[in-house]
PDB file of N, CA and C in Angstrom:
ATOM      1  N   LEU M   1      37.526  57.587 -82.566  1.00 76.00           N
ATOM      2  CA  LEU M   1      36.750  59.088 -82.264  1.00 76.00           C
ATOM      3  C   LEU M   1      38.282  59.440 -82.109  1.00 76.00           C
ATOM      4  N   LYS M   2      39.517  59.017 -80.752  1.00 75.00           N
ATOM      5  CA  LYS M   2      40.125  59.405 -80.440  1.00 75.00           C
ATOM      6  C   LYS M   2      41.384  59.875 -81.633  1.00 75.00           C
ATOM      7  N   LYS M   3      41.515  58.699 -82.739  1.00 78.00           N
ATOM      8  CA  LYS M   3      42.290  58.816 -84.057  1.00 78.00           C
ATOM      9  C   LYS M   3      41.684  60.383 -85.226  1.00 78.00           C
ATOM     10  N   ARG M   4      40.130  60.396 -85.160  1.00 82.00           N
ATOM     11  CA  ARG M   4      39.756  61.461 -85.608  1.00 82.00           C
ATOM     12  C   ARG M   4      39.588  62.844 -85.023  1.00 82.00           C
ATOM     13  N   PHE M   5      39.542  63.413 -83.440  1.00 80.00           N
ATOM     14  CA  PHE M   5      39.736  64.402 -83.167  1.00 80.00           C
ATOM     15  C   PHE M   5      41.188  64.646 -82.854  1.00 80.00           C
ATOM     16  N   ARG M   6      42.159  63.629 -82.821  1.00 81.00           N
ATOM     17  CA  ARG M   6      43.931  63.723 -82.020  1.00 81.00           C
ATOM     18  C   ARG M   6      44.148  64.541 -80.996  1.00 81.00           C
ATOM     19  N   ARG M   7      43.219  65.097 -80.573  1.00 83.00           N
ATOM     20  CA  ARG M   7      43.322  65.969 -79.743  1.00 83.00           C
ATOM     21  C   ARG M   7      44.948  65.215 -78.834  1.00 83.00           C
ATOM     22  N   HIS M   8      46.217  65.706 -77.976  1.00 82.00           N
ATOM     23  CA  HIS M   8      47.003  65.469 -77.447  1.00 82.00           C
ATOM     24  C   HIS M   8      46.929  65.525 -76.196  1.00 82.00           C
ATOM     25  N   ARG M   9      47.684  64.495 -75.422  1.00 85.00           N
ATOM     26  CA  ARG M   9      47.426  64.411 -74.017  1.00 85.00           C
ATOM     27  C   ARG M   9      47.658  66.077 -73.022  1.00 85.00           C
ATOM     28  N   PRO M  10      47.219  66.250 -72.422  1.00 85.00           N
ATOM     29  CA  PRO M  10      48.034  67.313 -71.067  1.00 85.00           C
ATOM     30  C   PRO M  10      49.455  66.986 -70.932  1.00 85.00           C
ATOM     31  N   ALA M  11      50.393  65.841 -70.555  1.00 81.00           N
ATOM     32  CA  ALA M  11      51.416  65.851 -70.382  1.00 81.00           C
ATOM     33  C   ALA M  11      52.446  66.101 -71.680  1.00 81.00           C
ATOM     34  N   THR M  12      51.440  66.159 -73.076  1.00 81.00           N
ATOM     35  CA  THR M  12      52.827  66.625 -74.173  1.00 81.00           C
ATOM     36  C   THR M  12      52.273  67.855 -74.710  1.00 81.00           C
ATOM     37  N   VAL M  13      51.243  68.542 -74.268  1.00 79.00           N
ATOM     38  CA  VAL M  13      50.956  69.808 -74.674  1.00 79.00           C
ATOM     39  C   VAL M  13      50.802  70.977 -73.574  1.00 79.00           C
ATOM     40  N   VAL M  14      50.324  70.826 -72.106  1.00 79.00           N
ATOM     41  CA  VAL M  14      50.727  71.799 -71.218  1.00 79.00           C
ATOM     42  C   VAL M  14      52.077  71.816 -70.489  1.00 79.00           C
ATOM     43  N   GLU M  15      52.979  73.294 -70.714  1.00 80.00           N
ATOM     44  CA  GLU M  15      54.138  72.956 -69.817  1.00 80.00           C
ATOM     45  C   GLU M  15      54.164  72.844 -68.438  1.00 80.00           C
ATOM     46  N   GLY M  16      55.219  71.640 -67.792  1.00 76.00           N
ATOM     47  CA  GLY M  16      54.994  71.613 -66.650  1.00 76.00           C
ATOM     48  C   GLY M  16      53.743  69.867 -66.205  1.00 76.00           C
ATOM     49  N   ALA M  17      53.165  69.102 -67.135  1.00 75.00           N
ATOM     50  CA  ALA M  17      52.225  68.587 -66.568  1.00 75.00           C
ATOM     51  C   ALA M  17      53.033  67.467 -66.874  1.00 75.00           C
ATOM     52  N   ASN M  18      52.427  66.786 -65.945  1.00 77.00           N
ATOM     53  CA  ASN M  18      53.454  65.091 -66.086  1.00 77.00           C
ATOM     54  C   ASN M  18      52.394  64.144 -65.750  1.00 77.00           C
ATOM     55  N   ALA M  19      52.252  62.671 -67.192  1.00 79.00           N
ATOM     56  CA  ALA M  19      51.201  61.951 -66.601  1.00 79.00           C
ATOM     57  C   ALA M  19      52.247  60.724 -65.663  1.00 79.00           C
ATOM     58  N   LEU M  20      51.802  60.533 -65.070  1.00 77.00           N
ATOM     59  CA  LEU M  20      52.290  59.437 -63.934  1.00 77.00           C
ATOM     60  C   LEU M  20      52.063  58.114 -64.014  1.00 77.00           C
ATOM     61  N   ILE M  21      51.370  58.002 -65.538  1.00 80.00           N
ATOM     62  CA  ILE M  21      51.294  56.620 -65.838  1.00 80.00           C
ATOM     63  C   ILE M  21      51.210  56.827 -67.425  1.00 80.00           C
ATOM     64  N   VAL M  22      52.063  55.772 -68.257  1.00 79.00           N
ATOM     65  CA  VAL M  22      52.256  55.507 -69.597  1.00 79.00           C
ATOM     66  C   VAL M  22      50.337  55.337 -70.361  1.00 79.00           C
ATOM     67  N   PRO M  23      50.325  56.255 -70.731  1.00 79.00           N
ATOM     68  CA  PRO M  23      48.731  55.787 -71.898  1.00 79.00           C
ATOM     69  C   PRO M  23      49.196  55.006 -73.226  1.00 79.00           C
ATOM     70  N   SER M  24      48.162  53.975 -73.080  1.00 77.00           N
ATOM     71  CA  SER M  24      48.801  53.240 -74.250  1.00 77.00           C
ATOM     72  C   SER M  24      47.986  53.581 -75.598  1.00 77.00           C
ATOM     73  N   ASP M  25      47.687  55.197 -76.182  1.00 77.00           N
ATOM     74  CA  ASP M  25      48.046  56.027 -77.251  1.00 77.00           C
ATOM     75  C   ASP M  25      47.947  56.967 -76.662  1.00 77.00           C
ATOM     76  N   LYS M  26      48.377  58.068 -77.847  1.00 79.00           N
ATOM     77  CA  LYS M  26      48.653  59.225 -77.576  1.00 79.00           C
ATOM     78  C   LYS M  26      47.720  60.030 -77.681  1.00 79.00           C
ATOM     79  N   PHE M  27      46.446  59.834 -77.842  1.00 82.00           N
ATOM     80  CA  PHE M  27      45.384  60.951 -78.154  1.00 82.00           C
ATOM     81  C   PHE M  27      44.277  60.923 -76.875  1.00 82.00           C
ATOM     82  N   SER M  28      43.636  61.712 -76.712  1.00 79.00           N
ATOM     83  CA  SER M  28      43.013  61.951 -75.437  1.00 79.00           C
ATOM     84  C   SER M  28      41.317  62.069 -75.301  1.00 79.00           C
ATOM     85  N   LEU M  29      40.752  62.743 -76.208  1.00 85.00           N
ATOM     86  CA  LEU M  29      39.565  62.783 -76.418  1.00 85.00           C
ATOM     87  C   LEU M  29      38.862  61.705 -76.859  1.00 85.00           C
ATOM     88  N   PRO M  30      37.360  60.826 -76.527  1.00 89.00           N
ATOM     89  CA  PRO M  30      37.224  60.970 -75.332  1.00 89.00           C
ATOM     90  C   PRO M  30      37.992  59.839 -74.496  1.00 89.00           C
ATOM     91  N   SER M  31      37.696  60.206 -73.491  1.00 92.00           N
ATOM     92  CA  SER M  31      38.410  59.113 -72.185  1.00 92.00           C
ATOM     93  C   SER M  31      37.420  57.569 -72.381  1.00 92.00           C
ATOM     94  N   GLY M  32      38.126  56.740 -72.675  1.00 91.00           N
ATOM     95  CA  GLY M  32      37.562  55.808 -73.185  1.00 91.00           C
ATOM     96  C   GLY M  32      37.110  54.725 -71.431  1.00 91.00           C
ATOM     97  N   HIS M  33      37.970  55.098 -70.600  1.00 94.00           N
ATOM     98  CA  HIS M  33      38.142  54.334 -69.011  1.00 94.00           C
ATOM     99  C   HIS M  33      36.977  54.599 -68.928  1.00 94.00           C
ATOM    100  N   THR M  34      36.558  56.037 -68.837  1.00 97.00           N
ATOM    101  CA  THR M  34      35.696  56.909 -68.559  1.00 97.00           C
ATOM    102  C   THR M  34      34.224  56.693 -69.023  1.00 97.00           C
ATOM    103  N   ALA M  35      33.929  56.458 -70.342  1.00 97.00           N
ATOM    104  CA  ALA M  35      32.880  55.750 -71.611  1.00 97.00           C
ATOM    105  C   ALA M  35      32.490  54.519 -70.618  1.00 97.00           C
ATOM    106  N   ALA M  36      33.344  53.449 -70.526  1.00 97.00           N
ATOM    107  CA  ALA M  36      33.138  52.195 -69.950  1.00 97.00           C
ATOM    108  C   ALA M  36      32.691  52.612 -69.065  1.00 97.00           C
ATOM    109  N   ALA M  37      33.006  52.915 -67.834  1.00 98.00           N
ATOM    110  CA  ALA M  37      32.775  52.630 -66.568  1.00 98.00           C
ATOM    111  C   ALA M  37      31.129  53.540 -66.114  1.00 98.00           C
ATOM    112  N   PHE M  38      31.107  54.649 -67.299  1.00 98.00           N
ATOM    113  CA  PHE M  38      29.289  55.360 -67.596  1.00 98.00           C
ATOM    114  C   PHE M  38      28.670  54.435 -68.258  1.00 98.00           C
ATOM    115  N   LEU M  39      29.064  53.734 -69.116  1.00 98.00           N
ATOM    116  CA  LEU M  39      28.159  52.652 -70.023  1.00 98.00           C
ATOM    117  C   LEU M  39      27.748  51.868 -68.301  1.00 98.00           C
ATOM    118  N   MET M  40      28.414  51.198 -67.937  1.00 98.00           N
ATOM    119  CA  MET M  40      28.255  50.540 -66.441  1.00 98.00           C
ATOM    120  C   MET M  40      27.474  50.917 -66.070  1.00 98.00           C
ATOM    121  N   ALA M  41      27.742  51.741 -65.234  1.00 98.00           N
ATOM    122  CA  ALA M  41      26.765  52.569 -63.965  1.00 98.00           C
ATOM    123  C   ALA M  41      25.432  52.963 -64.569  1.00 98.00           C
ATOM    124  N   THR M  42      25.333  53.118 -65.937  1.00 98.00           N
ATOM    125  CA  THR M  42      23.848  53.018 -66.548  1.00 98.00           C
ATOM    126  C   THR M  42      23.384  52.042 -67.102  1.00 98.00           C
ATOM    127  N   LEU M  43      23.829  50.667 -66.756  1.00 98.00           N
ATOM    128  CA  LEU M  43      23.550  49.511 -67.120  1.00 98.00           C
ATOM    129  C   LEU M  43      23.335  48.884 -65.594  1.00 98.00           C
ATOM    130  N   VAL M  44      23.253  49.260 -64.945  1.00 98.00           N
ATOM    131  CA  VAL M  44      23.414  48.937 -62.961  1.00 98.00           C
ATOM    132  C   VAL M  44      22.146  50.039 -63.136  1.00 98.00           C
ATOM    133  N   MET M  45      22.308  50.783 -63.068  1.00 98.00           N
ATOM    134  CA  MET M  45      20.687  52.609 -62.817  1.00 98.00           C
ATOM    135  C   MET M  45      19.535  51.128 -63.198  1.00 98.00           C
ATOM    136  N   ALA M  46      20.180  50.677 -65.066  1.00 97.00           N
ATOM    137  CA  ALA M  46      18.494  50.370 -65.379  1.00 97.00           C
ATOM    138  C   ALA M  46      18.522  48.744 -64.649  1.00 97.00           C
ATOM    139  N   PHE M  47      18.972  48.077 -64.757  1.00 97.00           N
ATOM    140  CA  PHE M  47      19.125  46.579 -64.059  1.00 97.00           C
ATOM    141  C   PHE M  47      18.530  46.626 -62.313  1.00 97.00           C
ATOM    142  N   PHE M  48      19.830  47.441 -61.806  1.00 98.00           N
ATOM    143  CA  PHE M  48      19.679  47.063 -60.451  1.00 98.00           C
ATOM    144  C   PHE M  48      19.493  49.015 -59.390  1.00 98.00           C
ATOM    145  N   PRO M  49      18.643  49.420 -60.131  1.00 97.00           N
ATOM    146  CA  PRO M  49      18.457  50.502 -59.315  1.00 97.00           C
ATOM    147  C   PRO M  49      18.640  50.767 -58.323  1.00 97.00           C
ATOM    148  N   LEU M  50      18.953  49.884 -57.157  1.00 98.00           N
ATOM    149  CA  LEU M  50      19.520  50.130 -55.603  1.00 98.00           C
ATOM    150  C   LEU M  50      20.982  50.529 -55.535  1.00 98.00           C
ATOM    151  N   PHE M  51      21.605  50.167 -56.761  1.00 98.00           N
ATOM    152  CA  PHE M  51      23.249  49.995 -56.836  1.00 98.00           C
ATOM    153  C   PHE M  51      23.722  51.058 -57.291  1.00 98.00           C
ATOM    154  N   ALA M  52      22.606  51.980 -57.995  1.00 98.00           N
ATOM    155  CA  ALA M  52      22.793  53.548 -58.769  1.00 98.00           C
ATOM    156  C   ALA M  52      23.836  54.252 -58.726  1.00 98.00           C
ATOM    157  N   GLY M  53      23.696  54.956 -57.382  1.00 97.00           N
ATOM    158  CA  GLY M  53      24.486  56.122 -56.680  1.00 97.00           C
ATOM    159  C   GLY M  53      25.725  55.392 -56.501  1.00 97.00           C
ATOM    160  N   MET M  54      25.954  54.229 -56.239  1.00 98.00           N
ATOM    161  CA  MET M  54      27.057  53.598 -55.807  1.00 98.00           C
ATOM    162  C   MET M  54      28.213  53.508 -57.207  1.00 98.00           C
ATOM    163  N   ALA M  55      27.429  53.206 -58.658  1.00 98.00           N
ATOM    164  CA  ALA M  55      27.940  53.026 -59.607  1.00 98.00           C
ATOM    165  C   ALA M  55      28.352  54.132 -60.796  1.00 98.00           C
ATOM    166  N   TYR M  56      27.438  55.511 -60.037  1.00 98.00           N
ATOM    167  CA  TYR M  56      27.700  56.465 -60.570  1.00 98.00           C
ATOM    168  C   TYR M  56      29.056  57.117 -59.670  1.00 98.00           C
ATOM    169  N   LEU M  57      28.908  56.973 -58.389  1.00 98.00           N
ATOM    170  CA  LEU M  57      30.097  57.405 -57.913  1.00 98.00           C
ATOM    171  C   LEU M  57      31.395  56.867 -58.299  1.00 98.00           C
ATOM    172  N   TRP M  58      31.247  55.003 -58.294  1.00 98.00           N
ATOM    173  CA  TRP M  58      32.836  54.750 -58.948  1.00 98.00           C
ATOM    174  C   TRP M  58      32.858  54.946 -60.275  1.00 98.00           C
ATOM    175  N   ALA M  59      31.684  55.469 -61.339  1.00 98.00           N
ATOM    176  CA  ALA M  59      32.418  55.889 -62.746  1.00 98.00           C
ATOM    177  C   ALA M  59      32.694  57.566 -62.847  1.00 98.00           C
ATOM    178  N   CYS M  60      32.395  58.482 -61.766  1.00 98.00           N
ATOM    179  CA  CYS M  60      32.755  59.638 -61.385  1.00 98.00           C
ATOM    180  C   CYS M  60      34.152  59.364 -61.344  1.00 98.00           C
ATOM    181  N   LEU M  61      34.706  58.601 -59.982  1.00 98.00           N
ATOM    182  CA  LEU M  61      36.049  58.429 -59.724  1.00 98.00           C
ATOM    183  C   LEU M  61      37.100  57.827 -60.792  1.00 98.00           C
ATOM    184  N   ILE M  62      36.716  57.023 -61.711  1.00 97.00           N
ATOM    185  CA  ILE M  62      37.416  56.516 -62.803  1.00 97.00           C
ATOM    186  C   ILE M  62      37.851  57.665 -63.292  1.00 97.00           C
ATOM    187  N   GLY M  63      36.895  58.443 -63.663  1.00 97.00           N
ATOM    188  CA  GLY M  63      36.783  60.057 -64.455  1.00 97.00           C
ATOM    189  C   GLY M  63      37.739  61.077 -63.907  1.00 97.00           C
ATOM    190  N   LEU M  64      37.610  60.766 -62.348  1.00 97.00           N
ATOM    191  CA  LEU M  64      38.519  61.972 -61.738  1.00 97.00           C
ATOM    192  C   LEU M  64      39.695  61.491 -61.867  1.00 97.00           C
ATOM    193  N   SER M  65      39.922  60.273 -61.704  1.00 95.00           N
ATOM    194  CA  SER M  65      41.401  59.747 -61.844  1.00 95.00           C
ATOM    195  C   SER M  65      42.439  59.398 -63.183  1.00 95.00           C
ATOM    196  N   ARG M  66      41.669  60.059 -64.220  1.00 93.00           N
ATOM    197  CA  ARG M  66      42.256  59.985 -65.296  1.00 93.00           C
ATOM    198  C   ARG M  66      42.933  61.364 -65.168  1.00 93.00           C
ATOM    199  N   ILE M  67      41.890  62.394 -64.989  1.00 93.00           N
ATOM    200  CA  ILE M  67      42.308  63.827 -64.588  1.00 93.00           C
ATOM    201  C   ILE M  67      44.016  63.455 -63.659  1.00 93.00           C
ATOM    202  N   VAL M  68      43.685  63.052 -62.827  1.00 92.00           N
ATOM    203  CA  VAL M  68      44.942  63.600 -61.770  1.00 92.00           C
ATOM    204  C   VAL M  68      45.548  62.456 -62.243  1.00 92.00           C
ATOM    205  N   LEU M  69      46.018  61.671 -62.883  1.00 91.00           N
ATOM    206  CA  LEU M  69      46.630  60.672 -63.860  1.00 91.00           C
ATOM    207  C   LEU M  69      47.481  61.754 -64.371  1.00 91.00           C
ATOM    208  N   GLY M  70      47.039  62.863 -64.862  1.00 89.00           N
ATOM    209  CA  GLY M  70      47.492  63.233 -66.128  1.00 89.00           C
ATOM    210  C   GLY M  70      47.370  62.774 -67.381  1.00 89.00           C
ATOM    211  N   VAL M  71      46.303  62.309 -67.984  1.00 90.00           N
ATOM    212  CA  VAL M  71      46.451  61.808 -69.411  1.00 90.00           C
ATOM    213  C   VAL M  71      45.304  62.319 -69.628  1.00 90.00           C
ATOM    214  N   HIS M  72      44.361  62.843 -69.012  1.00 92.00           N
ATOM    215  CA  HIS M  72      42.938  63.864 -69.367  1.00 92.00           C
ATOM    216  C   HIS M  72      42.874  65.126 -69.311  1.00 92.00           C
ATOM    217  N   TYR M  73      42.102  65.523 -70.101  1.00 91.00           N
ATOM    218  CA  TYR M  73      41.332  67.126 -69.879  1.00 91.00           C
ATOM    219  C   TYR M  73      40.481  66.664 -69.635  1.00 91.00           C
ATOM    220  N   PRO M  74      39.709  67.537 -68.163  1.00 95.00           N
ATOM    221  CA  PRO M  74      37.775  67.387 -67.503  1.00 95.00           C
ATOM    222  C   PRO M  74      37.073  67.209 -68.981  1.00 95.00           C
ATOM    223  N   SER M  75      37.733  68.244 -70.306  1.00 94.00           N
ATOM    224  CA  SER M  75      36.421  68.069 -70.946  1.00 94.00           C
ATOM    225  C   SER M  75      36.365  66.528 -71.514  1.00 94.00           C
ATOM    226  N   ASP M  76      37.559  65.921 -71.690  1.00 94.00           N
ATOM    227  CA  ASP M  76      37.853  64.695 -72.586  1.00 94.00           C
ATOM    228  C   ASP M  76      36.728  63.176 -71.392  1.00 94.00           C
ATOM    229  N   ILE M  77      36.567  63.733 -69.900  1.00 97.00           N
ATOM    230  CA  ILE M  77      35.963  62.908 -69.083  1.00 97.00           C
ATOM    231  C   ILE M  77      34.544  63.316 -69.266  1.00 97.00           C
ATOM    232  N   LEU M  78      33.878  64.260 -69.723  1.00 97.00           N
ATOM    233  CA  LEU M  78      32.884  64.620 -69.552  1.00 97.00           C
ATOM    234  C   LEU M  78      32.361  64.501 -71.004  1.00 97.00           C
ATOM    235  N   ALA M  79      33.130  64.319 -72.332  1.00 95.00           N
ATOM    236  CA  ALA M  79      33.048  63.594 -73.574  1.00 95.00           C
ATOM    237  C   ALA M  79      32.647  62.063 -73.162  1.00 95.00           C
ATOM    238  N   GLY M  80      33.660  61.477 -72.637  1.00 96.00           N
ATOM    239  CA  GLY M  80      33.388  59.794 -72.389  1.00 96.00           C
ATOM    240  C   GLY M  80      32.639  59.560 -71.134  1.00 96.00           C
ATOM    241  N   ALA M  81      31.896  60.506 -70.445  1.00 98.00           N
ATOM    242  CA  ALA M  81      30.668  60.028 -69.890  1.00 98.00           C
ATOM    243  C   ALA M  81      29.578  60.114 -70.730  1.00 98.00           C
ATOM    244  N   LEU M  82      29.602  61.329 -71.116  1.00 97.00           N
ATOM    245  CA  LEU M  82      28.304  61.584 -72.414  1.00 97.00           C
ATOM    246  C   LEU M  82      28.120  60.207 -73.059  1.00 97.00           C
ATOM    247  N   LEU M  83      29.451  59.672 -74.060  1.00 96.00           N
ATOM    248  CA  LEU M  83      29.532  58.743 -74.458  1.00 96.00           C
ATOM    249  C   LEU M  83      29.066  57.650 -74.237  1.00 96.00           C
ATOM    250  N   GLY M  84      29.440  56.932 -72.757  1.00 98.00           N
ATOM    251  CA  GLY M  84      29.282  55.266 -72.611  1.00 98.00           C
ATOM    252  C   GLY M  84      27.459  56.043 -71.961  1.00 98.00           C
ATOM    253  N   THR M  85      26.930  56.897 -71.566  1.00 98.00           N
ATOM    254  CA  THR M  85      25.919  57.000 -71.019  1.00 98.00           C
ATOM    255  C   THR M  85      24.482  56.953 -72.386  1.00 98.00           C
ATOM    256  N   LEU M  86      25.396  57.031 -72.987  1.00 98.00           N
ATOM    257  CA  LEU M  86      24.178  57.365 -74.394  1.00 98.00           C
ATOM    258  C   LEU M  86      24.579  55.827 -75.336  1.00 98.00           C
ATOM    259  N   CYS M  87      25.527  55.253 -75.637  1.00 97.00           N
ATOM    260  CA  CYS M  87      25.718  53.632 -75.846  1.00 97.00           C
ATOM    261  C   CYS M  87      24.932  53.338 -74.941  1.00 97.00           C
ATOM    262  N   ALA M  88      25.326  53.367 -73.785  1.00 98.00           N
ATOM    263  CA  ALA M  88      24.076  52.245 -72.489  1.00 98.00           C
ATOM    264  C   ALA M  88      22.653  52.472 -72.788  1.00 98.00           C
ATOM    265  N   SER M  89      22.435  53.655 -73.061  1.00 97.00           N
ATOM    266  CA  SER M  89      20.927  54.088 -73.325  1.00 97.00           C
ATOM    267  C   SER M  89      20.532  53.901 -74.727  1.00 97.00           C
ATOM    268  N   LEU M  90      21.375  53.806 -75.679  1.00 97.00           N
ATOM    269  CA  LEU M  90      20.805  53.337 -77.091  1.00 97.00           C
ATOM    270  C   LEU M  90      21.368  51.598 -77.085  1.00 97.00           C
ATOM    271  N   GLY M  91      21.805  50.818 -76.198  1.00 96.00           N
ATOM    272  CA  GLY M  91      21.851  49.617 -76.170  1.00 96.00           C
ATOM    273  C   GLY M  91      20.639  49.030 -75.528  1.00 96.00           C
ATOM    274  N   LEU M  92      19.751  49.604 -74.406  1.00 96.00           N
ATOM    275  CA  LEU M  92      18.615  49.310 -73.768  1.00 96.00           C
ATOM    276  C   LEU M  92      17.795  49.802 -74.438  1.00 96.00           C
ATOM    277  N   SER M  93      17.500  50.800 -75.136  1.00 95.00           N
ATOM    278  CA  SER M  93      16.681  50.764 -76.156  1.00 95.00           C
ATOM    279  C   SER M  93      16.020  49.884 -77.054  1.00 95.00           C
ATOM    280  N   VAL M  94      16.588  49.105 -77.719  1.00 92.00           N
ATOM    281  CA  VAL M  94      16.483  47.691 -78.322  1.00 92.00           C
ATOM    282  C   VAL M  94      16.304  46.698 -77.566  1.00 92.00           C
ATOM    283  N   LEU M  95      15.990  46.848 -76.137  1.00 77.00           N
ATOM    284  CA  LEU M  95      15.357  45.508 -75.684  1.00 77.00           C
ATOM    285  C   LEU M  95      14.035  45.771 -75.667  1.00 77.00           C
TER     286      LEU M  95
END
C-alpha cells in the first residue's frame, strides 16, 4: 500500500518537521507499526477479552509514538489502525 499511495513522510514535506528516527522506507501511508499493533490488539480482544483494554491502549500508544517521532501523520495512524483491525477481523472470521 505504501508504494501505491507514495505519500511522503512529514519530515520531507512539512517545513520545520524533523524525524527523530530514520524510517526504513520513504513513504508513510499507512503506518505498518500501527497496523500490526491493532491487529494484535484485536486478536487479544478475541481470545483474551480481559486484556483487551491494555492491548488497545498499547496499540494507541504505538500509533501516537509514530506521530511524536515525526514519521507519520495522524491520518496514517488511522489508516494503519483500520487496516490492522480489518485484517484481524477477516482472519477471525475464517476460524
